[in-house]
Short mmCIF file of C-alpha atoms and ligand atoms in Angstrom, two decimals:
data_model
loop_
_atom_site.label_atom_id
_atom_site.label_comp_id
_atom_site.label_asym_id
_atom_site.label_seq_id
_atom_site.Cartn_x
_atom_site.Cartn_y
_atom_site.Cartn_z
CA MET A 1 0.00 0.00 0.00
CA SER A 2 1.37 3.41 -0.80
CA ILE A 3 0.90 6.01 1.94
CA LYS A 4 0.53 9.50 0.55
CA THR A 5 -1.63 11.92 2.48
CA PHE A 6 -0.27 13.93 5.38
CA ASP A 7 -2.72 12.25 7.77
CA GLU A 8 -1.66 8.79 6.69
CA ILE A 9 2.01 9.71 7.06
CA SER A 10 1.30 11.11 10.51
CA GLU A 11 -0.67 8.02 11.56
CA TYR A 12 2.15 5.76 10.39
CA ILE A 13 4.85 7.74 12.20
CA ILE A 14 2.92 7.82 15.50
CA SER A 15 2.24 4.07 15.24
CA GLN A 16 5.99 3.47 15.28
CA TYR A 17 6.38 4.81 18.82
CA GLU A 18 5.16 3.57 22.17
CA PHE A 19 4.76 7.16 23.44
CA PRO A 20 4.22 10.31 21.34
CA PRO A 21 7.63 10.98 19.78
CA LEU A 22 9.69 14.03 20.72
CA ALA A 23 11.77 16.23 18.41
CA PHE A 24 14.67 18.55 19.17
CA VAL A 25 15.45 21.24 16.59
CA ASN A 26 18.77 23.05 17.05
CA THR A 27 19.02 26.24 15.00
CA PHE A 28 22.20 28.00 13.86
CA GLY A 29 22.51 31.20 11.83
CA CYS A 30 20.27 34.14 11.08
CA GLN A 31 16.57 34.97 11.52
CA GLN A 32 15.84 33.33 8.19
CA ASN A 33 16.90 30.03 9.71
CA VAL A 34 15.02 30.76 12.93
CA ASN A 35 11.87 31.25 10.86
CA ASP A 36 12.55 28.09 8.83
CA SER A 37 12.91 26.18 12.11
CA GLU A 38 9.54 27.54 13.23
CA LYS A 39 8.07 26.10 10.04
CA ILE A 40 9.82 22.79 10.68
CA LYS A 41 8.44 22.72 14.23
CA GLY A 42 5.00 23.50 12.80
CA GLU A 43 5.24 20.49 10.51
CA LEU A 44 6.53 18.24 13.29
CA SER A 45 3.67 19.29 15.59
CA MET A 46 1.14 18.56 12.84
CA LEU A 47 2.72 15.11 12.46
CA GLY A 48 2.21 14.49 16.18
CA PHE A 49 5.69 15.20 17.55
CA GLY A 50 6.12 16.97 20.87
CA MET A 51 9.18 19.16 21.47
CA ALA A 52 12.01 17.72 23.57
CA PRO A 53 13.81 20.04 26.01
CA CYS A 54 17.21 18.61 24.97
CA ALA A 55 18.80 16.29 22.39
CA GLU A 56 19.15 13.45 24.91
CA GLU A 57 15.37 13.13 25.27
CA ALA A 58 14.53 13.31 21.58
CA ASP A 59 13.47 10.63 19.06
CA PHE A 60 14.31 13.00 16.22
CA ILE A 61 17.20 15.49 16.35
CA LEU A 62 17.51 18.07 13.59
CA PHE A 63 20.26 20.62 13.06
CA ASN A 64 19.24 23.61 10.95
CA THR A 65 22.66 24.82 9.87
CA CYS A 66 24.41 28.04 8.79
CA ALA A 67 27.29 28.39 6.34
CA VAL A 68 28.07 32.09 6.65
CA ARG A 69 31.35 31.63 8.53
CA GLU A 70 33.66 28.69 9.05
CA HIS A 71 33.11 28.79 12.80
CA ALA A 72 29.36 28.17 12.32
CA GLU A 73 30.12 25.05 10.26
CA GLN A 74 32.69 23.76 12.75
CA ARG A 75 30.15 24.06 15.56
CA VAL A 76 27.67 21.95 13.61
CA PHE A 77 30.26 19.26 12.87
CA GLY A 78 31.22 19.23 16.57
CA ASN A 79 27.57 18.82 17.52
CA ILE A 80 26.90 16.00 15.04
CA GLY A 81 30.05 14.23 16.22
CA ALA A 82 28.68 14.26 19.75
CA LEU A 83 25.47 12.55 18.58
CA LYS A 84 27.24 9.33 17.62
CA LYS A 85 27.03 8.08 21.20
CA LEU A 86 23.30 8.85 21.42
CA LYS A 87 22.70 6.92 18.21
CA GLU A 88 24.61 3.91 19.57
CA GLN A 89 22.50 3.99 22.73
CA ASN A 90 19.27 4.40 20.75
CA PRO A 91 19.44 3.02 17.20
CA LYS A 92 15.86 4.21 16.57
CA LEU A 93 17.00 7.82 16.98
CA ILE A 94 16.64 9.78 13.71
CA ILE A 95 19.28 12.41 13.04
CA GLY A 96 18.65 15.09 10.43
CA LEU A 97 20.57 17.98 8.93
CA CYS A 98 19.10 20.86 6.95
CA GLY A 99 19.76 24.52 6.23
CA CYS A 100 22.42 26.46 4.36
CA MET A 101 25.41 24.22 5.07
CA VAL A 102 23.95 21.22 3.30
CA GLN A 103 23.33 23.26 0.14
CA GLN A 104 27.06 22.77 -0.51
CA GLN A 105 28.08 19.57 -2.25
CA HIS A 106 31.42 19.31 -0.44
CA ILE A 107 29.59 19.36 2.90
CA VAL A 108 27.08 16.70 1.81
CA ASP A 109 30.01 14.54 0.64
CA LYS A 110 31.75 14.97 3.98
CA ILE A 111 28.58 13.98 5.85
CA LYS A 112 28.12 10.87 3.74
CA GLN A 113 31.71 9.90 4.33
CA SER A 114 32.41 10.85 7.93
CA TYR A 115 29.00 10.91 9.64
CA PRO A 116 27.20 7.81 8.31
CA TYR A 117 24.73 7.85 11.21
CA VAL A 118 23.06 11.01 9.84
CA ASP A 119 19.73 9.76 8.42
CA ILE A 120 18.12 12.71 6.68
CA VAL A 121 19.62 15.65 4.80
CA PHE A 122 17.47 18.24 3.08
CA GLY A 123 18.05 21.66 1.56
CA VAL A 124 16.54 25.05 2.38
CA ASN A 125 13.82 24.74 -0.24
CA ALA A 126 12.72 21.27 0.82
CA ILE A 127 11.20 21.95 4.24
CA HIS A 128 7.79 20.80 3.02
CA LEU A 129 9.29 17.37 2.21
CA LEU A 130 10.26 16.63 5.82
CA PRO A 131 7.17 14.51 6.71
CA GLU A 132 7.80 12.30 3.68
CA LEU A 133 11.49 11.95 4.59
CA ILE A 134 10.73 10.88 8.16
CA TYR A 135 8.15 8.44 6.84
CA GLN A 136 10.64 6.98 4.36
CA LYS A 137 13.28 6.64 7.04
CA LEU A 138 10.90 4.82 9.41
CA SER A 139 9.30 2.60 6.80
CA GLY A 140 12.22 1.88 4.50
CA THR A 141 15.05 -0.48 5.10
CA LYS A 142 17.66 1.69 3.47
CA LYS A 143 19.07 4.94 4.71
CA ILE A 144 17.58 8.10 3.23
CA LEU A 145 19.84 10.90 2.20
CA LEU A 146 18.32 13.52 0.00
CA ASP A 147 20.82 15.75 -1.71
CA PRO A 148 20.09 19.48 -1.66
CA VAL A 149 17.05 20.37 -3.68
CA GLU A 150 17.41 23.06 -6.32
CA ASN A 151 13.71 23.86 -6.34
CA MET A 152 13.15 27.59 -5.99
CA ASP A 153 9.35 27.58 -5.63
CA ILE A 154 7.88 29.26 -2.57
CA PHE A 155 5.70 26.91 -0.50
CA GLU A 156 3.05 28.96 1.27
CA GLU A 157 1.22 26.08 2.89
CA VAL A 158 3.74 25.12 5.58
CA GLN A 159 2.40 25.77 9.11
CA THR A 160 4.56 27.87 11.46
CA LYS A 161 4.94 27.11 15.18
CA ARG A 162 6.33 30.39 16.49
CA ASP A 163 8.80 30.50 19.37
CA SER A 164 7.21 33.65 20.82
CA SER A 165 3.59 34.62 21.41
CA PHE A 166 4.18 38.32 20.67
CA LYS A 167 7.22 38.58 18.36
CA ALA A 168 7.08 37.13 14.87
CA TRP A 169 9.34 36.79 11.86
CA LEU A 170 7.60 37.34 8.54
CA PRO A 171 9.64 36.45 5.44
CA ILE A 172 8.87 38.72 2.49
CA MET A 173 11.50 37.31 0.16
CA TYR A 174 14.03 34.54 -0.12
CA GLY A 175 17.53 34.31 -1.60
CA CYS A 176 19.92 37.03 -2.70
CA ASP A 177 21.26 38.31 -6.05
CA ASN A 178 23.99 40.57 -4.75
CA PHE A 179 27.03 38.33 -4.64
CA CYS A 180 29.04 40.39 -2.20
CA SER A 181 32.47 38.90 -2.78
CA PHE A 182 32.82 37.49 0.76
CA CYS A 183 29.37 35.96 1.07
CA ILE A 184 28.14 32.39 0.61
CA VAL A 185 24.42 33.24 1.01
CA PRO A 186 23.56 33.65 -2.73
CA TYR A 187 25.15 30.25 -3.41
CA VAL A 188 23.25 28.44 -0.67
CA ARG A 189 19.95 30.33 -0.68
CA GLY A 190 19.64 30.83 -4.42
CA ARG A 191 18.24 33.74 -6.43
CA GLU A 192 16.01 36.46 -5.03
CA ARG A 193 12.30 35.56 -4.93
CA SER A 194 9.64 37.87 -3.47
CA ARG A 195 6.51 36.51 -1.86
CA LYS A 196 3.29 37.84 -3.32
CA PRO A 197 1.96 40.88 -1.41
CA GLU A 198 -1.41 39.11 -0.88
CA ALA A 199 0.34 36.18 0.84
CA ILE A 200 2.35 38.56 3.07
CA LEU A 201 -0.74 40.63 3.92
CA LYS A 202 -2.74 37.50 4.78
CA GLU A 203 -0.04 36.26 7.16
CA PHE A 204 0.41 39.75 8.61
CA LYS A 205 -3.33 40.16 9.31
CA GLN A 206 -3.39 36.76 11.01
CA LEU A 207 -0.40 37.71 13.17
CA VAL A 208 -2.08 40.94 14.26
CA ALA A 209 -5.35 39.07 14.93
CA ASP A 210 -3.40 36.53 17.00
CA GLY A 211 -1.99 39.34 19.16
CA TYR A 212 1.54 39.60 17.75
CA LYS A 213 2.95 43.02 18.58
CA ASP A 214 6.42 43.00 17.05
CA ILE A 215 6.55 41.78 13.47
CA THR A 216 9.88 41.71 11.64
CA LEU A 217 9.86 41.54 7.85
CA LEU A 218 12.70 39.32 6.70
CA GLY A 219 14.83 39.23 3.58
CA GLN A 220 18.55 39.29 2.79
CA ASN A 221 17.97 42.51 0.89
CA VAL A 222 14.48 43.79 1.68
CA ASN A 223 14.99 46.89 -0.47
CA SER A 224 14.83 44.86 -3.64
CA TYR A 225 11.43 43.43 -2.66
CA GLY A 226 9.05 43.21 -5.62
CA LYS A 227 11.59 42.44 -8.33
CA GLY A 228 10.14 39.79 -10.60
CA LEU A 229 6.56 40.09 -9.34
CA ASN A 230 3.75 40.83 -11.77
CA GLU A 231 2.43 43.72 -9.71
CA GLU A 232 4.17 47.11 -9.45
CA ILE A 233 5.23 47.14 -5.81
CA ASP A 234 8.45 48.04 -4.02
CA PHE A 235 9.54 47.66 -0.41
CA SER A 236 8.26 51.09 0.64
CA ASP A 237 4.82 50.29 -0.83
CA LEU A 238 4.78 47.03 1.09
CA LEU A 239 5.78 48.79 4.33
CA GLN A 240 3.04 51.38 3.78
CA MET A 241 0.44 48.71 3.04
CA LEU A 242 1.22 46.79 6.25
CA ALA A 243 1.56 49.89 8.44
CA SER A 244 -1.92 51.01 7.31
CA GLU A 245 -3.51 47.94 8.92
CA ASP A 246 -5.54 48.48 12.09
CA GLY A 247 -4.15 47.12 15.34
CA ASP A 248 -1.58 47.55 18.07
CA PHE A 249 1.72 46.46 16.53
CA ARG A 250 5.18 47.57 15.48
CA ILE A 251 6.84 46.62 12.20
CA ARG A 252 10.57 46.05 11.95
CA PHE A 253 12.57 44.81 8.99
CA MET A 254 15.95 43.41 8.08
CA THR A 255 18.18 43.60 6.17
CA SER A 256 18.45 46.82 4.22
CA HIS A 257 21.25 46.97 1.69
CA PRO A 258 22.70 50.51 1.43
CA LYS A 259 22.88 50.29 -2.36
CA ASP A 260 19.10 49.80 -2.62
CA ALA A 261 17.80 51.71 0.43
CA THR A 262 15.83 54.74 -0.81
CA HIS A 263 14.63 58.12 0.39
CA LYS A 264 11.12 56.78 -0.28
CA MET A 265 11.70 54.06 2.35
CA ILE A 266 13.00 56.63 4.83
CA ASP A 267 9.99 58.89 4.18
CA THR A 268 7.67 55.91 4.70
CA ILE A 269 9.28 55.15 8.06
CA ALA A 270 9.09 58.83 9.02
CA LYS A 271 5.36 59.13 8.42
CA ASN A 272 4.25 55.88 10.06
CA ASN A 273 4.58 55.47 13.81
CA LYS A 274 3.84 51.75 13.49
CA ILE A 275 7.19 51.28 11.73
CA SER A 276 10.20 51.01 14.01
CA ASN A 277 12.54 53.98 13.80
CA HIS A 278 15.58 51.74 13.77
CA ILE A 279 17.47 50.87 10.58
CA HIS A 280 19.96 48.04 10.38
CA LEU A 281 22.15 49.24 7.53
CA PRO A 282 25.25 47.04 7.23
CA VAL A 283 28.20 49.04 5.96
CA GLN A 284 30.82 46.23 6.16
CA SER A 285 33.78 48.64 5.84
CA GLY A 286 34.56 52.35 6.05
CA SER A 287 36.99 52.21 3.13
CA ASN A 288 35.80 52.73 -0.44
CA ARG A 289 38.68 50.60 -1.70
CA ILE A 290 37.53 47.64 0.42
CA LEU A 291 33.84 48.24 -0.40
CA SER A 292 34.70 47.98 -4.06
CA LEU A 293 36.62 44.71 -3.50
CA MET A 294 33.61 43.47 -1.54
CA ASN A 295 31.32 44.27 -4.50
CA ARG A 296 29.02 46.28 -2.26
CA VAL A 297 28.24 48.81 -5.02
CA TYR A 298 28.01 51.96 -2.83
CA SER A 299 30.51 54.46 -1.58
CA ILE A 300 30.96 55.72 1.95
CA GLU A 301 29.77 59.13 0.75
CA GLN A 302 26.49 57.61 -0.51
CA TYR A 303 26.12 55.66 2.72
CA LYS A 304 26.61 58.75 4.86
CA GLY A 305 24.11 60.61 2.66
CA LEU A 306 21.44 58.02 3.48
CA ILE A 307 22.19 58.19 7.20
CA GLU A 308 22.03 62.00 7.14
CA TYR A 309 18.69 61.93 5.33
CA ALA A 310 17.27 59.43 7.84
CA LYS A 311 18.53 61.47 10.82
CA GLU A 312 16.88 64.55 9.37
CA LYS A 313 13.52 62.89 8.63
CA ILE A 314 12.97 60.26 11.36
CA SER A 315 12.79 61.45 14.94
CA ASN A 316 14.83 59.41 17.47
CA VAL A 317 16.15 57.20 14.66
CA THR A 318 18.85 54.68 15.60
CA PHE A 319 21.19 52.66 13.41
CA SER A 320 23.01 49.39 13.69
CA SER A 321 25.45 47.79 11.29
CA ASP A 322 27.56 44.78 10.36
CA ILE A 323 31.30 45.18 9.93
CA ILE A 324 33.80 42.72 8.53
CA ILE A 325 37.32 43.07 9.87
CA GLY A 326 40.33 41.66 8.02
CA PHE A 327 38.84 41.40 4.54
CA PRO A 328 41.69 40.31 2.19
CA GLY A 329 44.11 43.21 1.77
CA GLU A 330 42.60 45.40 4.52
CA THR A 331 45.38 47.75 5.64
CA GLU A 332 45.72 49.71 8.85
CA LYS A 333 44.61 52.77 6.86
CA ASP A 334 41.44 50.98 5.71
CA PHE A 335 40.73 49.91 9.27
CA GLN A 336 41.18 53.49 10.52
CA LYS A 337 38.58 54.59 7.97
CA THR A 338 36.14 52.03 9.38
CA LEU A 339 36.85 53.24 12.90
CA SER A 340 36.33 56.84 11.88
CA LEU A 341 33.03 56.04 10.15
CA VAL A 342 31.76 54.15 13.19
CA LYS A 343 32.51 57.20 15.36
CA GLN A 344 30.80 59.58 12.94
CA ILE A 345 27.57 57.57 12.60
CA GLY A 346 27.13 56.72 16.28
CA TYR A 347 25.63 53.26 15.86
CA MET A 348 23.66 51.90 18.76
CA GLN A 349 24.75 48.38 17.94
CA LEU A 350 27.45 46.83 15.82
CA PHE A 351 27.80 43.20 14.71
CA THR A 352 31.48 42.64 14.04
CA PHE A 353 32.99 39.63 12.29
CA ILE A 354 36.47 38.60 11.27
CA PHE A 355 36.55 37.74 7.57
CA SER A 356 36.00 34.03 7.04
CA LYS A 357 37.06 32.46 3.77
CA ARG A 358 34.07 30.76 2.09
CA SER A 359 34.95 28.37 -0.66
CA GLY A 360 33.31 29.26 -3.96
CA THR A 361 33.17 33.02 -3.26
CA LYS A 362 35.30 35.63 -5.07
CA ALA A 363 37.03 36.78 -1.88
CA ALA A 364 38.24 33.23 -1.21
CA GLU A 365 40.56 33.69 -4.21
CA MET A 366 41.97 37.00 -2.97
CA ARG A 367 45.36 37.28 -1.36
CA ASP A 368 44.91 37.52 2.40
CA ASP A 369 48.21 38.08 4.17
CA THR A 370 47.15 40.03 7.26
CA PRO A 371 48.14 37.96 10.32
CA ARG A 372 45.23 36.67 12.44
CA LYS A 373 46.61 38.50 15.49
CA ILE A 374 46.30 41.87 13.73
CA LYS A 375 42.74 41.06 12.73
CA THR A 376 41.72 40.11 16.28
CA ASP A 377 43.43 43.22 17.68
CA ARG A 378 41.48 45.40 15.20
CA LEU A 379 38.23 43.67 16.07
CA ASN A 380 38.79 44.01 19.83
CA PHE A 381 39.68 47.68 19.46
CA LEU A 382 36.56 48.36 17.40
CA VAL A 383 34.33 46.52 19.87
CA LYS A 384 35.72 48.59 22.78
CA GLU A 385 35.27 51.86 20.88
CA GLN A 386 31.71 50.87 20.00
CA GLU A 387 30.86 50.24 23.67
CA ILE A 388 31.93 53.79 24.52
CA ILE A 389 30.05 55.25 21.52
CA ALA A 390 26.82 53.39 22.34
CA GLU A 391 26.91 54.32 26.02
CA GLN A 392 27.43 57.99 25.15
CA ALA A 393 24.73 57.92 22.48
CA LEU A 394 22.22 56.47 24.93
CA GLN A 395 22.46 59.55 27.17
CA GLN A 396 20.34 61.60 24.73
CA PHE A 397 17.31 59.43 25.57
CA ILE A 398 17.38 60.17 29.31
CA GLY A 399 14.23 62.07 30.24
CA THR A 400 12.29 60.98 27.16
CA VAL A 401 8.98 59.10 27.39
CA GLU A 402 8.89 55.99 25.22
CA ARG A 403 6.54 53.27 24.05
CA VAL A 404 8.05 50.00 25.23
CA LEU A 405 7.15 46.44 24.35
CA VAL A 406 7.61 44.37 27.52
CA GLU A 407 9.71 41.35 26.55
CA GLU A 408 10.79 39.51 29.68
CA TYR A 409 10.89 39.39 33.47
CA ILE A 410 14.37 38.85 34.87
CA ASP A 411 13.76 37.06 38.15
CA ASP A 412 17.16 37.52 39.81
CA LYS A 413 17.19 41.26 39.07
CA LYS A 414 13.46 41.65 39.82
CA LEU A 415 13.20 43.81 36.71
CA TYR A 416 11.31 43.73 33.43
CA THR A 417 13.08 44.30 30.12
CA GLY A 418 11.52 45.81 27.05
CA ARG A 419 12.25 47.30 23.65
CA LEU A 420 11.67 50.85 22.46
CA ASP A 421 10.36 51.62 18.98
CA ASN A 422 13.93 52.41 17.95
CA ASN A 423 15.11 48.97 19.10
CA LEU A 424 16.96 50.14 22.24
CA THR A 425 16.47 47.93 25.26
CA ILE A 426 15.36 49.15 28.65
CA GLU A 427 14.94 47.66 32.11
CA PHE A 428 12.45 48.89 34.68
CA PRO A 429 10.81 47.74 37.92
CA GLY A 430 7.15 46.81 38.10
CA GLU A 431 4.61 44.37 39.40
CA ASN A 432 2.28 41.98 37.60
CA ILE A 433 3.04 43.43 34.20
CA ILE A 434 1.96 41.41 31.19
CA VAL A 435 4.89 40.40 29.00
CA GLY A 436 4.11 41.01 25.33
CA ASN A 437 2.17 44.25 25.84
CA PHE A 438 3.11 47.87 25.17
CA LEU A 439 3.71 50.24 28.10
CA THR A 440 4.79 53.86 28.44
CA VAL A 441 8.11 54.22 30.24
CA THR A 442 10.16 57.29 31.22
CA VAL A 443 13.87 56.82 30.61
CA THR A 444 15.83 57.67 33.76
CA GLY A 445 19.35 56.47 33.02
CA ALA A 446 21.66 54.37 30.88
CA ARG A 447 24.41 51.89 31.56
CA LYS A 448 26.45 50.16 28.88
CA ALA A 449 23.99 49.14 26.13
CA MET A 450 20.91 49.21 28.39
CA LEU A 451 18.54 52.06 29.30
CA LYS A 452 16.91 52.27 32.75
CA GLY A 453 13.42 53.55 33.27
CA VAL A 454 10.23 53.78 35.32
CA ILE A 455 6.70 53.09 34.18
CA LYS A 456 4.81 56.33 33.55
N1 SAM B 501 22.09 40.36 3.65
C1 SAM B 501 22.63 41.05 4.71
C2 SAM B 501 23.45 42.22 4.21
O1 SAM B 501 23.75 42.36 3.07
O2 SAM B 501 23.84 43.00 5.04
C3 SAM B 501 23.46 40.23 5.64
C4 SAM B 501 23.56 38.81 5.49
S1 SAM B 501 24.81 37.95 6.31
C5 SAM B 501 23.85 36.63 6.79
C6 SAM B 501 25.10 38.78 7.83
C7 SAM B 501 26.48 39.34 7.97
O3 SAM B 501 27.44 38.32 8.02
C8 SAM B 501 26.94 40.20 6.82
O4 SAM B 501 26.41 41.48 6.86
C9 SAM B 501 28.43 40.20 7.00
O5 SAM B 501 28.85 41.24 7.85
C10 SAM B 501 28.68 38.86 7.68
N2 SAM B 501 29.38 37.94 6.78
C11 SAM B 501 28.91 37.39 5.66
N3 SAM B 501 29.85 36.62 5.07
C12 SAM B 501 30.96 36.71 5.85
C13 SAM B 501 32.26 36.16 5.78
N4 SAM B 501 32.64 35.39 4.78
N5 SAM B 501 33.12 36.45 6.78
C14 SAM B 501 32.76 37.24 7.81
N6 SAM B 501 31.55 37.78 7.92
C15 SAM B 501 30.64 37.53 6.96
FE1 SF4 B 502 25.40 38.19 1.42
FE2 SF4 B 502 25.62 40.54 0.26
FE3 SF4 B 502 23.47 39.05 -0.18
FE4 SF4 B 502 23.83 40.18 2.18
S1 SF4 B 502 23.50 41.26 0.26
S2 SF4 B 502 23.22 38.07 1.79
S3 SF4 B 502 26.01 40.10 2.44
S4 SF4 B 502 25.55 38.57 -0.79
FE1 F3S B 503 23.62 31.50 7.77
FE2 F3S B 503 22.04 30.82 5.84
FE3 F3S B 503 21.41 32.82 7.39
S1 F3S B 503 24.23 30.95 5.72
S2 F3S B 503 23.36 33.62 8.06
S3 F3S B 503 21.59 30.75 8.03
S4 F3S B 503 20.96 32.65 5.23
#
């Protein structure tokens, strides 16, 4: 008999276990992967799996992997290595790997060769095939290993089981066409594909109806949203459409690419108080020479122009950025330019990375003779400078009254933490406050990267 429907697959899987099976999904990488894992958990729940608190208690362990830096890949290999023992103790345990890492043939080959106890491998566009893969593994006698799928269709039907009850990730597009010379993402995530505005609006409305207050639109380059769609729509139009919805929510988005970010987007943020007044605008380097080698397609002058325009138009706007240190050929002079830019902009947050060579990318071919020690010294120096800059920049908010989304209660501090519209975090005392709601808080102080406040 051939089993085909979802219900039949689910019935079969459950029948294979004495107790309802448990799954453990371990996620590496960016918000895109976090959202994919929420879809995977949605599928597993529909199949009848519960969620295990740790790998040791699971019947199915899945690693959703990231390939952006070598360190991320090494961590995954370390983790899979540690599972060998669990598999020996419990031969019925199913081990799966998915995500960006397994979109690379050399990684799949290595898994086949060195980690034969991995049962299921599937690519980033094959999430909807997971039920079938688990079924095949349980029912078949031979090991299932699906090589990365090249399919670029968008599957709208997959259910999402969100990690939070008030913060949600909402993908608006997948893939990337930019080919920054250091970056593996376009190779593992494929070409840019925008979701249809109707599909995004439908999911957005449902999120608002379900009480989600903080909705982040996701894409590797949100500013090129709409390319390839039949309708005439760009990212600013999409932002405006969503911000015009009724309800108590805040929209955030990431990531904006400086080459595509427009004045229209900045104007749209400025006129809608439901759109966060924080822009994550990764600059990567403060040196035009390095930006050109990175294939970023903007100059520092253009970048600063955008920041100036946003500061002029959006009240209380804050910025954050990504910086790569030690890109091949980066000199002390280039680094000083980065440092100087960081001081001029006054970022509230900086995500700093040492260049990691990714095989298959252009930068992997470039001569890289800066010693590791110099790179780590530059990174550490930048991080220290940034701490000082952020702490100073926070002072301007003291005395202001802010809308805050309450995110957590920290028991040992007896304080609540929350997030302002401009993404700054704040802690404040209170009693019986509902996490996941908006409150009005007066900012009374700042320490390191955190504001202090009292409920108004
Ligand atoms: N699409 C986003 C953009 O263009 O800004 C970012 C995507 S990437 C997942 C996040 C950050 O990782 C990048 O902004 C970059 O700073 C960093 N990154 C990407 N490839 C890297 C590499 N090979 N070595 C070090 N950092 C890298
Ligand atoms: Fe990578 Fe550049 Fe695409 Fe961002 S825009 S995902 S850094 S290639
Ligand atoms: Fe990593 Fe893939 Fe995101 S490579 S950073 S998980 S898109």
